Short mmCIF file of C-alpha atoms in Angstrom, two decimals:
data_model
loop_
_atom_site.label_atom_id
_atom_site.label_comp_id
_atom_site.label_asym_id
_atom_site.label_seq_id
_atom_site.Cartn_x
_atom_site.Cartn_y
_atom_site.Cartn_z
CA MET X 13 -6.40 -53.63 -1.56
CA GLU X 14 -8.01 -55.55 1.29
CA PHE X 15 -11.68 -55.33 2.22
CA GLY X 16 -13.48 -55.25 5.53
CA TYR X 17 -17.07 -55.38 6.69
CA HIS X 18 -18.43 -53.48 9.68
CA THR X 19 -21.54 -54.85 11.36
CA THR X 20 -23.67 -52.20 13.01
CA SER X 21 -26.99 -54.02 12.86
CA TYR X 22 -28.35 -57.46 13.61
CA VAL X 23 -31.10 -57.01 11.04
CA TYR X 24 -30.37 -58.89 7.81
CA GLU X 25 -32.45 -57.53 4.94
CA GLY X 26 -32.82 -60.16 2.22
CA ALA X 27 -31.06 -62.90 4.19
CA PRO X 28 -31.93 -66.45 3.08
CA ALA X 29 -33.09 -67.57 6.55
CA PRO X 30 -34.71 -64.59 8.33
CA GLU X 31 -36.22 -66.79 11.04
CA GLN X 32 -32.84 -67.79 12.48
CA PRO X 33 -31.82 -66.72 16.00
CA VAL X 34 -29.63 -63.64 16.09
CA ALA X 35 -26.40 -65.53 16.80
CA GLU X 36 -26.90 -67.92 13.89
CA LYS X 37 -27.65 -65.02 11.55
CA LEU X 38 -24.39 -63.37 12.61
CA VAL X 39 -22.37 -66.53 11.99
CA ASP X 40 -23.98 -67.22 8.62
CA HIS X 41 -23.40 -63.65 7.47
CA ALA X 42 -19.76 -63.66 8.57
CA GLN X 43 -19.13 -66.96 6.78
CA PHE X 44 -20.79 -65.58 3.64
CA LEU X 45 -18.49 -62.55 3.76
CA GLU X 46 -15.37 -64.62 4.33
CA ALA X 47 -16.21 -66.85 1.37
CA GLY X 48 -16.70 -63.69 -0.70
CA GLY X 49 -13.19 -62.41 -0.04
CA PHE X 50 -13.47 -60.06 2.95
CA SER X 51 -10.39 -60.15 5.18
CA TRP X 52 -11.57 -58.11 8.18
CA PHE X 53 -14.83 -58.33 10.14
CA THR X 54 -15.86 -55.96 12.91
CA LEU X 55 -18.71 -55.50 15.36
CA MET X 56 -19.66 -52.18 16.92
CA ASP X 57 -19.00 -51.82 20.64
CA HIS X 58 -22.27 -50.46 22.02
CA PHE X 59 -24.77 -51.62 24.59
CA TRP X 60 -27.73 -50.97 22.31
CA GLN X 61 -28.46 -49.86 18.78
CA LEU X 62 -27.59 -46.32 17.72
CA PRO X 63 -30.43 -43.96 16.74
CA GLY X 64 -29.08 -43.37 13.24
CA ILE X 65 -29.07 -47.10 12.51
CA GLY X 66 -32.05 -48.62 14.33
CA HIS X 67 -34.03 -48.71 17.55
CA PRO X 68 -32.63 -49.26 21.05
CA ASP X 69 -34.77 -52.35 21.67
CA GLU X 70 -33.35 -54.22 18.68
CA PRO X 71 -31.21 -57.29 19.53
CA THR X 72 -27.59 -56.18 19.94
CA LEU X 73 -24.83 -58.57 21.00
CA GLU X 74 -21.96 -57.56 23.24
CA CYS X 75 -18.99 -56.98 20.97
CA TYR X 76 -16.44 -59.45 22.33
CA ALA X 77 -18.99 -62.16 23.01
CA GLY X 78 -20.01 -61.98 19.36
CA LEU X 79 -16.41 -61.94 18.15
CA SER X 80 -15.57 -64.96 20.30
CA ALA X 81 -18.38 -66.90 18.65
CA LEU X 82 -17.05 -65.95 15.23
CA ALA X 83 -13.51 -66.93 16.23
CA ARG X 84 -14.58 -70.58 16.09
CA GLU X 85 -16.86 -70.26 13.05
CA THR X 86 -14.54 -68.43 10.64
CA ASP X 87 -11.08 -69.30 9.41
CA GLU X 88 -9.24 -66.35 7.91
CA MET X 89 -10.76 -62.94 8.62
CA GLU X 90 -9.25 -60.64 11.21
CA LEU X 91 -11.74 -59.93 13.99
CA SER X 92 -12.15 -56.76 16.02
CA GLY X 93 -14.47 -54.22 17.50
CA LEU X 94 -14.91 -50.94 15.65
CA VAL X 95 -14.16 -49.32 17.80
CA THR X 96 -13.74 -50.68 21.30
CA CYS X 97 -14.72 -47.99 23.79
CA VAL X 98 -11.86 -47.38 26.18
CA HIS X 99 -14.22 -46.85 29.13
CA TYR X 100 -16.52 -49.85 28.88
CA ARG X 101 -13.92 -52.26 30.30
CA ASN X 102 -11.06 -52.01 32.71
CA PRO X 103 -7.98 -52.02 30.42
CA ALA X 104 -6.59 -55.10 32.17
CA LEU X 105 -9.81 -56.96 31.39
CA LEU X 106 -9.64 -55.68 27.81
CA ALA X 107 -6.10 -57.07 27.48
CA LYS X 108 -7.33 -60.45 28.68
CA GLU X 109 -10.28 -60.36 26.25
CA ILE X 110 -8.00 -59.53 23.33
CA ALA X 111 -5.54 -62.26 24.26
CA SER X 112 -8.40 -64.74 24.58
CA LEU X 113 -9.91 -63.70 21.22
CA ASP X 114 -6.50 -64.10 19.60
CA ALA X 115 -6.13 -67.60 21.05
CA LEU X 116 -9.66 -68.64 20.09
CA SER X 117 -9.25 -67.36 16.53
CA GLY X 118 -5.79 -68.74 15.88
CA GLY X 119 -4.05 -65.38 15.84
CA ARG X 120 -6.68 -63.24 14.07
CA ALA X 121 -7.47 -60.65 16.75
CA LEU X 122 -7.01 -56.92 16.21
CA LEU X 123 -7.48 -54.32 18.93
CA SER X 124 -9.31 -51.35 17.45
CA ILE X 125 -9.98 -48.76 20.14
CA GLY X 126 -11.31 -45.25 20.51
CA ALA X 127 -11.96 -42.59 23.13
CA GLY X 128 -15.74 -43.06 23.36
CA TRP X 129 -18.51 -40.65 22.41
CA PHE X 130 -22.06 -41.95 23.03
CA ASP X 131 -22.84 -40.15 26.27
CA ASP X 132 -26.33 -41.67 26.55
CA GLU X 133 -24.74 -45.07 27.16
CA TYR X 134 -22.29 -43.69 29.67
CA GLU X 135 -25.11 -42.11 31.65
CA ALA X 136 -27.34 -45.20 31.51
CA ALA X 137 -24.50 -47.47 32.66
CA GLY X 138 -23.25 -45.11 35.35
CA ILE X 139 -19.89 -44.61 33.63
CA GLU X 140 -18.15 -41.27 34.01
CA PHE X 141 -17.97 -39.31 30.73
CA PRO X 142 -14.87 -37.11 30.91
CA ASP X 143 -14.10 -34.15 28.67
CA PRO X 144 -12.54 -34.96 25.25
CA ALA X 145 -8.95 -34.21 26.26
CA THR X 146 -9.20 -36.49 29.30
CA ARG X 147 -10.80 -39.26 27.27
CA VAL X 148 -7.96 -39.19 24.76
CA ARG X 149 -5.32 -39.19 27.51
CA GLN X 150 -7.06 -42.20 29.01
CA LEU X 151 -7.06 -43.81 25.56
CA ARG X 152 -3.30 -43.29 25.28
CA ASP X 153 -2.75 -44.78 28.72
CA ALA X 154 -4.99 -47.78 28.02
CA VAL X 155 -3.23 -48.52 24.73
CA ARG X 156 0.14 -48.55 26.47
CA LEU X 157 -1.17 -50.74 29.28
CA VAL X 158 -2.79 -53.28 26.96
CA ASP X 159 0.33 -53.45 24.81
CA ALA X 160 2.44 -54.09 27.90
CA ALA X 161 0.06 -56.76 29.21
CA LEU X 162 -0.03 -58.55 25.87
CA THR X 163 3.65 -58.47 24.95
CA GLN X 164 5.69 -58.44 28.17
CA ASP X 165 6.50 -61.53 30.15
CA SER X 166 4.08 -62.15 33.03
CA PRO X 167 3.77 -60.90 35.70
CA VAL X 168 3.51 -57.40 34.22
CA ASP X 169 3.80 -54.11 36.05
CA TYR X 170 2.61 -50.87 34.51
CA ASP X 171 2.47 -47.45 36.15
CA GLY X 172 0.33 -45.12 34.07
CA GLU X 173 -1.38 -41.77 34.46
CA TYR X 174 -4.83 -43.34 34.89
CA TYR X 175 -4.33 -47.10 34.88
CA ASP X 176 -1.89 -49.46 36.58
CA LEU X 177 -0.86 -53.10 36.64
CA ASP X 178 0.83 -54.72 39.60
CA GLY X 179 1.94 -58.29 38.95
CA PHE X 180 -0.65 -58.92 36.21
CA TYR X 181 -0.64 -62.29 34.45
CA CYS X 182 -1.92 -62.45 30.87
CA GLU X 183 -1.46 -65.93 29.48
CA PRO X 184 -1.49 -66.81 26.71
CA SER X 185 0.17 -63.61 25.62
CA ALA X 186 -0.54 -62.16 22.17
CA ASP X 187 1.21 -59.78 19.82
CA VAL X 188 -1.83 -58.19 18.14
CA PRO X 189 -1.95 -55.12 15.91
CA ILE X 190 -3.45 -52.02 17.55
CA MET X 191 -5.65 -49.59 15.66
CA ILE X 192 -7.08 -46.26 16.75
CA GLY X 193 -10.38 -45.16 15.31
CA GLY X 194 -11.22 -41.48 15.02
CA GLY X 195 -10.24 -38.25 13.36
CA GLY X 196 -9.69 -35.69 16.12
CA GLU X 197 -6.81 -33.70 14.74
CA GLN X 198 -5.08 -32.35 17.84
CA LEU X 199 -5.44 -35.35 20.14
CA THR X 200 -6.63 -38.60 18.53
CA LEU X 201 -4.37 -38.39 15.48
CA ARG X 202 -1.46 -37.46 17.75
CA VAL X 203 -1.94 -40.64 19.77
CA THR X 204 -2.25 -42.58 16.51
CA ALA X 205 1.09 -41.22 15.37
CA GLU X 206 2.68 -42.01 18.72
CA TYR X 207 1.68 -45.57 19.42
CA VAL X 208 -0.31 -47.68 16.99
CA ASP X 209 -0.03 -49.83 13.89
CA ARG X 210 -3.21 -48.86 12.06
CA TRP X 211 -5.69 -46.04 11.76
CA ASN X 212 -9.36 -45.95 10.80
CA ILE X 213 -11.90 -43.21 10.35
CA PRO X 214 -15.55 -43.89 9.51
CA GLY X 215 -18.10 -42.06 7.43
CA VAL X 216 -15.93 -39.55 5.58
CA GLY X 217 -15.46 -38.76 1.91
CA PRO X 218 -12.14 -38.70 0.06
CA ASP X 219 -11.55 -34.96 0.56
CA THR X 220 -11.94 -35.15 4.33
CA TYR X 221 -9.87 -38.34 4.45
CA GLU X 222 -7.05 -36.69 2.51
CA HIS X 223 -7.01 -33.77 4.94
CA LYS X 224 -6.87 -36.12 7.95
CA LEU X 225 -3.99 -37.97 6.31
CA GLU X 226 -2.08 -34.72 6.05
CA VAL X 227 -2.67 -33.99 9.73
CA LEU X 228 -1.53 -37.49 10.68
CA ALA X 229 1.59 -37.10 8.53
CA ASP X 230 2.41 -33.82 10.27
CA HIS X 231 2.15 -35.49 13.68
CA CYS X 232 4.38 -38.32 12.51
CA GLU X 233 6.97 -35.87 11.21
CA GLU X 234 7.06 -34.04 14.54
CA LEU X 235 7.55 -37.35 16.35
CA GLY X 236 10.17 -38.65 13.94
CA ARG X 237 7.98 -41.50 12.73
CA ASP X 238 7.42 -42.58 9.13
CA ASP X 239 3.69 -42.33 8.55
CA ASP X 240 3.96 -45.15 6.01
CA ASP X 241 4.44 -47.43 9.02
CA ILE X 242 0.78 -46.83 9.94
CA GLU X 243 -1.66 -48.89 7.90
CA LYS X 244 -4.46 -46.71 6.57
CA THR X 245 -8.05 -47.94 6.59
CA VAL X 246 -11.44 -46.31 6.06
CA THR X 247 -15.04 -47.33 6.74
CA VAL X 248 -17.77 -46.05 4.42
CA ASN X 249 -21.53 -46.47 4.27
CA ALA X 250 -22.45 -48.45 1.18
CA LEU X 251 -25.53 -49.66 -0.61
CA LEU X 252 -25.48 -51.02 -4.14
CA ARG X 253 -28.05 -51.60 -6.85
CA GLU X 254 -27.83 -51.99 -10.61
CA ASP X 255 -29.29 -48.49 -10.94
CA SER X 256 -28.02 -45.43 -9.07
CA ALA X 257 -31.45 -44.01 -8.29
CA ALA X 258 -32.60 -47.38 -6.98
CA ALA X 259 -29.55 -47.54 -4.69
CA ARG X 260 -30.27 -44.10 -3.25
CA ALA X 261 -33.92 -44.96 -2.75
CA ALA X 262 -33.06 -48.22 -1.00
CA TYR X 263 -30.56 -46.46 1.26
CA ARG X 264 -33.13 -43.89 2.33
CA SER X 265 -35.76 -46.60 2.77
CA HIS X 266 -33.53 -48.59 5.12
CA LEU X 267 -32.96 -45.55 7.29
CA GLU X 268 -36.36 -43.88 7.23
CA GLU X 269 -37.69 -46.00 10.12
CA THR X 270 -34.80 -45.12 12.43
CA PRO X 271 -35.23 -42.55 15.24
CA ASP X 272 -32.96 -40.14 13.34
CA GLY X 273 -34.85 -40.65 10.09
CA PRO X 274 -33.44 -40.76 6.56
CA PRO X 275 -30.70 -38.42 5.36
CA ALA X 276 -31.49 -35.44 3.19
CA PRO X 277 -31.83 -36.35 -0.49
CA ASP X 278 -28.49 -34.74 -1.33
CA ASP X 279 -26.72 -36.15 1.75
CA VAL X 280 -26.22 -39.74 0.58
CA PRO X 281 -22.72 -41.27 0.89
CA ALA X 282 -20.59 -41.61 -2.22
CA ALA X 283 -20.55 -45.41 -1.99
CA VAL X 284 -24.32 -45.59 -2.52
CA GLY X 285 -24.83 -46.35 -6.20
CA THR X 286 -24.02 -48.83 -8.93
CA PRO X 287 -21.08 -51.25 -8.72
CA ALA X 288 -19.17 -49.10 -11.20
CA GLU X 289 -19.75 -45.97 -9.10
CA VAL X 290 -18.71 -47.69 -5.91
CA ALA X 291 -15.62 -49.16 -7.57
CA SER X 292 -14.63 -45.62 -8.51
CA VAL X 293 -14.92 -44.60 -4.84
CA VAL X 294 -12.73 -47.53 -3.82
CA GLU X 295 -10.15 -46.54 -6.42
CA THR X 296 -10.12 -42.94 -5.19
CA PHE X 297 -9.43 -44.03 -1.62
CA GLY X 298 -6.81 -46.46 -2.87
CA ASP X 299 -5.02 -43.62 -4.64
CA LEU X 300 -4.92 -41.81 -1.28
CA GLY X 301 -3.10 -44.75 0.28
CA VAL X 302 -5.96 -46.69 1.85
CA GLU X 303 -4.89 -50.30 2.25
CA THR X 304 -8.14 -51.71 3.64
CA PHE X 305 -11.50 -50.40 2.43
CA GLN X 306 -14.33 -51.35 4.76
CA ILE X 307 -18.03 -51.13 4.03
CA GLU X 308 -20.88 -50.58 6.48
CA VAL X 309 -24.20 -51.71 4.99
CA PRO X 310 -27.58 -50.60 6.39
CA LYS X 311 -29.48 -53.63 7.71
CA ASN X 312 -26.76 -55.86 6.21
CA ASP X 313 -28.54 -55.52 2.88
CA ARG X 314 -27.87 -58.83 1.13
CA ARG X 315 -28.09 -57.51 -2.43
CA THR X 316 -25.45 -54.91 -1.64
CA VAL X 317 -23.02 -57.54 -0.44
CA GLU X 318 -23.70 -59.78 -3.44
CA LEU X 319 -23.03 -56.96 -5.91
CA PHE X 320 -19.94 -55.84 -4.01
CA VAL X 321 -18.50 -59.37 -3.98
CA ASP X 322 -19.37 -60.13 -7.58
CA GLU X 323 -18.63 -56.83 -9.29
CA VAL X 324 -16.49 -54.55 -7.11
CA LEU X 325 -14.10 -56.65 -5.08
CA PRO X 326 -12.68 -58.62 -8.08
CA GLN X 327 -11.46 -55.34 -9.63
CA PHE X 328 -8.94 -54.91 -6.82
#
């Protein structure tokens, strides 16, 4: 079992140097995670903070700018967005950014990409927000274009449904894994089965994850692909304390100041609890075939990470 960490916030509760500038906090936290045994580090791809996590005026770094900084300050972790929005960049530019991140990091880039969903950002930035079916078709087209730009000899031509290349140079080239994030059963999981190396879905419990796996397997069977060829990952909300009630209270406390407010008392994720309880959740996902278990920690709660590194991760 490998472990990942998803950064959704640039608030660091319990960090040893809270007065640091935002970029230095990010670097220090990523280095702390790498030393603790995490093998995958991601940043969310949004213009501002999401209402269920924090406030829109909180500092939020552009995804690939932040990852490029980490490329030179970490040594081993894979680096990616989670997930890159297909519409926030021209796919040719995205291919160049991925190739550059791979070069800067010494071959540690991963393209994780999705069809987009946060319509408030689209509207604010003047980006068209198509219907779901169109967004997924555009995702499929962008994945094929980026793969061509990264792996074919330059200059590259690509004639797609929505996107094209005509004599495009992408040097240095890069053979990076491609992941799709999302759980749409008719469209997103179909594209996953068709084209990519890895799959991720965030914020679901084991029962939902198992169902999505079955849908993905059905798509693979229809396409003649072995679904074991697709690496399975999951991202879960986590907060740890020595006592289960204390963990639940801390989780609600971290979220109560957000615009969306705290979850209902009985709507707390399974990975909020003691190290033993969280280890059981990890084991359950592992039994389902998850190869990389990623945690998302409200406000990057330092005690959670310490307990996870010291008491959960060594069990796997």
